[in-house]
Amino acid sequence: MTTSYSEITHNGLWKNNPALVQLLGLCPLLAVSGSVVNALGLGLATILVLVGSNIAVSLIRRTVSDAVRLPVFVMIIASFTTCTELLMKAYTFELYQILGIFIPLIVTNCAILGRADAFASKNNVPASAVDGFMMGMGFALVLVAVGAIREVLGHGTLFADMNLLLGPMAEHWKITLFDDYPGFLVAILPPGAFIVTGFLIAIKNLIDAEVEKREKAKKTTPVVKGSKRVRTTGTIS
């Protein structure tokens, strides 16, 4: 099974985006995307697990029988999830406490198991690594977009508490967009996450429909042949 890297990238970031198209992993997306730092933390953790599990599955794809394929994939994903959890405990403990149960629950993310079974088990290591990274990146970008919108609407700020993930260098990254902003409670509650995600899905569908419409218009546009120059002789009365 061969797929070009450009197609893998396009699938992961747009055409087959886990959050906007496959609608997988929505539980953590809706639960922890109340701010940019939470969304980015979970997004990076998901990328690490996706890339690691895809590489491992690709390495053993010819040695694992179909009878135990899925349990082995789950064990691999659980191992990388545990490693990611330990890393967050060691270096971003406060953010780990905020994200709570949703870090170990990465192992239940159907998008990760789906990529292991549908792609990594049928392709070589480089392609599987790129697929894992792009799928994780597509998921993380949606997470950050939802987190940014909810943080702006809910608190009137952007990039607050980024030091929880990036350390002291990000202590002053907070941007206050509205002074004396009373806050919009619905935006930071689960209903707000549903609404924002729904709008993002609708926008993507509108863009896809417009692109498809333009492509069809190009195919159906009749070709107008250029006029030929005719040479005449004699006198025209």
Tab-separated table of N, CA, C and O in Angstrom, residues 117-174:
chain	number	residue	atom	x	y	z
A	117	ASP	N	-4.565	0.564	12.916
A	117	ASP	CA	-5.143	-0.555	12.188
A	117	ASP	C	-5.290	-0.267	10.696
A	117	ASP	O	-5.028	-1.129	9.860
A	118	ALA	N	-5.696	0.959	10.356
A	118	ALA	CA	-6.002	1.275	8.958
A	118	ALA	C	-4.768	1.675	8.149
A	118	ALA	O	-4.730	1.466	6.936
A	119	PHE	N	-3.757	2.217	8.807
A	119	PHE	CA	-2.604	2.721	8.035
A	119	PHE	C	-1.278	2.089	8.459
A	119	PHE	O	-0.579	1.512	7.632
A	120	ALA	N	-0.921	2.217	9.731
A	120	ALA	CA	0.410	1.764	10.167
A	120	ALA	C	0.624	0.276	9.957
A	120	ALA	O	1.742	-0.158	9.664
A	121	SER	N	-0.432	-0.518	10.092
A	121	SER	CA	-0.296	-1.964	9.928
A	121	SER	C	-0.143	-2.374	8.470
A	121	SER	O	0.085	-3.553	8.186
A	122	LYS	N	-0.231	-1.416	7.548
A	122	LYS	CA	-0.153	-1.733	6.125
A	122	LYS	C	0.928	-0.931	5.389
A	122	LYS	O	1.083	-1.083	4.178
A	123	ASN	N	1.658	-0.081	6.101
A	123	ASN	CA	2.637	0.783	5.451
A	123	ASN	C	3.972	0.742	6.179
A	123	ASN	O	4.063	0.267	7.318
A	124	ASN	N	5.010	1.269	5.506
A	124	ASN	CA	6.350	1.265	6.090
A	124	ASN	C	6.480	2.294	7.205
A	124	ASN	O	5.577	3.111	7.442
A	125	VAL	N	7.617	2.278	7.883
A	125	VAL	CA	7.813	3.118	9.066
A	125	VAL	C	7.784	4.611	8.744
A	125	VAL	O	7.087	5.375	9.431
A	126	PRO	N	8.526	5.106	7.722
A	126	PRO	CA	8.483	6.554	7.445
A	126	PRO	C	7.077	7.066	7.155
A	126	PRO	O	6.656	8.099	7.691
A	127	ALA	N	6.347	6.335	6.312
A	127	ALA	CA	4.981	6.771	5.975
A	127	ALA	C	4.078	6.733	7.202
A	127	ALA	O	3.250	7.635	7.408
A	128	SER	N	4.245	5.717	8.038
A	128	SER	CA	3.430	5.606	9.246
A	128	SER	C	3.741	6.721	10.235
A	128	SER	O	2.838	7.253	10.886
A	129	ALA	N	5.023	7.079	10.340
A	129	ALA	CA	5.408	8.175	11.231
A	129	ALA	C	4.808	9.494	10.761
A	129	ALA	O	4.280	10.280	11.560
A	130	VAL	N	4.872	9.747	9.465
A	130	VAL	CA	4.304	10.980	8.914
A	130	VAL	C	2.790	10.996	9.097
A	130	VAL	O	2.202	12.025	9.454
A	131	ASP	N	2.150	9.851	8.863
A	131	ASP	CA	0.702	9.769	9.049
A	131	ASP	C	0.320	10.064	10.497
A	131	ASP	O	-0.629	10.824	10.754
A	132	GLY	N	1.049	9.479	11.446
A	132	GLY	CA	0.757	9.733	12.850
A	132	GLY	C	0.943	11.192	13.213
A	132	GLY	O	0.122	11.777	13.934
A	133	PHE	N	2.018	11.787	12.696
A	133	PHE	CA	2.279	13.198	13.011
A	133	PHE	C	1.209	14.100	12.417
A	133	PHE	O	0.714	15.023	13.084
A	134	MET	N	0.819	13.855	11.172
A	134	MET	CA	-0.156	14.722	10.513
A	134	MET	C	-1.549	14.555	11.105
A	134	MET	O	-2.292	15.535	11.253
A	135	MET	N	-1.931	13.320	11.416
A	135	MET	CA	-3.218	13.113	12.069
A	135	MET	C	-3.235	13.772	13.445
A	135	MET	O	-4.225	14.410	13.836
A	136	GLY	N	-2.140	13.619	14.185
A	136	GLY	CA	-2.047	14.275	15.484
A	136	GLY	C	-2.037	15.786	15.361
A	136	GLY	O	-2.669	16.490	16.159
A	137	MET	N	-1.349	16.284	14.346
A	137	MET	CA	-1.307	17.726	14.132
A	137	MET	C	-2.687	18.268	13.772
A	137	MET	O	-3.105	19.334	14.255
A	138	GLY	N	-3.409	17.539	12.909
A	138	GLY	CA	-4.758	17.961	12.562
A	138	GLY	C	-5.665	18.017	13.781
A	138	GLY	O	-6.432	18.971	13.960
A	139	PHE	N	-5.563	17.009	14.642
A	139	PHE	CA	-6.353	16.982	15.873
A	139	PHE	C	-5.942	18.130	16.796
A	139	PHE	O	-6.793	18.821	17.383
A	140	ALA	N	-4.626	18.348	16.931
A	140	ALA	CA	-4.131	19.392	17.826
A	140	ALA	C	-4.535	20.787	17.344
A	140	ALA	O	-4.871	21.660	18.156
A	141	LEU	N	-4.506	21.012	16.031
A	141	LEU	CA	-4.893	22.320	15.501
A	141	LEU	C	-6.352	22.632	15.796
A	141	LEU	O	-6.694	23.778	16.138
A	142	VAL	N	-7.208	21.630	15.667
A	142	VAL	CA	-8.622	21.842	16.002
A	142	VAL	C	-8.772	22.106	17.492
A	142	VAL	O	-9.529	22.991	17.915
A	143	LEU	N	-8.045	21.344	18.313
A	143	LEU	CA	-8.065	21.570	19.754
A	143	LEU	C	-7.678	23.002	20.103
A	143	LEU	O	-8.361	23.678	20.886
A	144	VAL	N	-6.578	23.478	19.525
A	144	VAL	CA	-6.096	24.828	19.829
A	144	VAL	C	-7.075	25.879	19.320
A	144	VAL	O	-7.314	26.900	19.992
A	145	ALA	N	-7.659	25.662	18.148
A	145	ALA	CA	-8.631	26.611	17.611
A	145	ALA	C	-9.846	26.726	18.532
A	145	ALA	O	-10.307	27.826	18.858
A	146	VAL	N	-10.360	25.568	18.968
A	146	VAL	CA	-11.498	25.575	19.887
A	146	VAL	C	-11.107	26.222	21.209
A	146	VAL	O	-11.859	27.043	21.767
A	147	GLY	N	-9.915	25.875	21.714
A	147	GLY	CA	-9.454	26.459	22.976
A	147	GLY	C	-9.284	27.961	22.897
A	147	GLY	O	-9.643	28.688	23.828
A	148	ALA	N	-8.738	28.452	21.784
A	148	ALA	CA	-8.539	29.894	21.626
A	148	ALA	C	-9.876	30.635	21.587
A	148	ALA	O	-10.051	31.675	22.242
A	149	ILE	N	-10.823	30.112	20.820
A	149	ILE	CA	-12.137	30.763	20.713
A	149	ILE	C	-12.842	30.771	22.061
A	149	ILE	O	-13.402	31.786	22.492
A	150	ARG	N	-12.802	29.647	22.770
A	150	ARG	CA	-13.477	29.560	24.071
A	150	ARG	C	-12.799	30.442	25.111
A	150	ARG	O	-13.476	31.047	25.955
A	151	GLU	N	-11.464	30.539	25.058
A	151	GLU	CA	-10.769	31.389	26.017
A	151	GLU	C	-11.081	32.863	25.775
A	151	GLU	O	-11.303	33.624	26.723
A	152	VAL	N	-11.111	33.256	24.500
A	152	VAL	CA	-11.425	34.649	24.177
A	152	VAL	C	-12.850	34.993	24.597
A	152	VAL	O	-13.106	36.026	25.232
A	153	LEU	N	-13.806	34.121	24.244
A	153	LEU	CA	-15.209	34.396	24.575
A	153	LEU	C	-15.484	34.258	26.067
A	153	LEU	O	-16.295	35.003	26.633
A	154	GLY	N	-14.834	33.303	26.707
A	154	GLY	CA	-15.114	33.030	28.110
A	154	GLY	C	-14.415	33.954	29.082
A	154	GLY	O	-14.989	34.346	30.103
A	155	HIS	N	-13.154	34.302	28.768
A	155	HIS	CA	-12.360	35.099	29.712
A	155	HIS	C	-11.892	36.438	29.136
A	155	HIS	O	-11.415	37.296	29.893
A	156	GLY	N	-11.954	36.593	27.824
A	156	GLY	CA	-11.448	37.828	27.221
A	156	GLY	C	-9.945	37.872	27.148
A	156	GLY	O	-9.351	38.945	26.992
A	157	THR	N	-9.289	36.704	27.260
A	157	THR	CA	-7.822	36.640	27.217
A	157	THR	C	-7.388	35.612	26.184
A	157	THR	O	-8.192	34.858	25.651
A	158	LEU	N	-6.078	35.588	25.957
A	158	LEU	CA	-5.494	34.600	25.043
A	158	LEU	C	-4.103	34.255	25.540
A	158	LEU	O	-3.355	35.132	25.989
A	159	PHE	N	-3.748	32.979	25.472
A	159	PHE	CA	-2.445	32.457	25.909
A	159	PHE	C	-2.207	32.640	27.406
A	159	PHE	O	-1.061	32.821	27.840
A	160	ALA	N	-3.260	32.585	28.185
A	160	ALA	CA	-3.095	32.668	29.641
A	160	ALA	C	-2.484	31.376	30.178
A	160	ALA	O	-2.778	30.280	29.680
A	161	ASP	N	-1.632	31.504	31.186
A	161	ASP	CA	-1.011	30.360	31.880
A	161	ASP	C	-0.192	29.469	30.952
A	161	ASP	O	-0.049	28.266	31.209
A	162	MET	N	0.361	30.034	29.899
A	162	MET	CA	1.184	29.230	29.001
A	162	MET	C	2.454	28.722	29.671
A	162	MET	O	3.069	27.769	29.208
A	163	ASN	N	2.832	29.351	30.788
A	163	ASN	CA	4.018	28.896	31.519
A	163	ASN	C	3.830	27.499	32.102
A	163	ASN	O	4.801	26.806	32.415
A	164	LEU	N	2.582	27.053	32.247
A	164	LEU	CA	2.334	25.700	32.736
A	164	LEU	C	2.858	24.647	31.772
A	164	LEU	O	3.192	23.535	32.182
A	165	LEU	N	2.933	25.014	30.490
A	165	LEU	CA	3.423	24.079	29.474
A	165	LEU	C	4.833	24.407	29.008
A	165	LEU	O	5.659	23.499	28.841
A	166	LEU	N	5.109	25.688	28.822
A	166	LEU	CA	6.382	26.103	28.222
A	166	LEU	C	7.380	26.668	29.220
A	166	LEU	O	8.480	27.060	28.819
A	167	GLY	N	7.017	26.755	30.473
A	167	GLY	CA	7.955	27.204	31.483
A	167	GLY	C	8.010	28.715	31.653
A	167	GLY	O	7.155	29.454	31.134
A	168	PRO	N	9.040	29.206	32.371
A	168	PRO	CA	9.138	30.630	32.705
A	168	PRO	C	9.148	31.568	31.494
A	168	PRO	O	8.709	32.717	31.589
A	169	MET	N	9.651	31.090	30.343
A	169	MET	CA	9.735	31.995	29.191
A	169	MET	C	8.358	32.441	28.704
A	169	MET	O	8.233	33.429	27.988
A	170	ALA	N	7.299	31.703	29.085
A	170	ALA	CA	5.947	32.038	28.609
A	170	ALA	C	5.092	32.704	29.687
A	170	ALA	O	3.879	32.812	29.533
A	171	GLU	N	5.722	33.189	30.751
A	171	GLU	CA	4.960	33.796	31.846
A	171	GLU	C	4.223	35.058	31.425
A	171	GLU	O	3.171	35.391	31.977
A	172	HIS	N	4.792	35.783	30.476
A	172	HIS	CA	4.195	37.072	30.084
A	172	HIS	C	3.541	37.005	28.698
A	172	HIS	O	3.410	38.026	28.024
A	173	TRP	N	3.152	35.828	28.295
A	173	TRP	CA	2.515	35.680	26.984
A	173	TRP	C	1.030	36.033	27.013
A	173	TRP	O	0.406	36.174	25.964
A	174	LYS	N	0.465	36.171	28.162
A	174	LYS	CA	-0.973	36.423	28.275
A	174	LYS	C	-1.357	37.736	27.603
A	174	LYS	O	-0.735	38.776	27.826
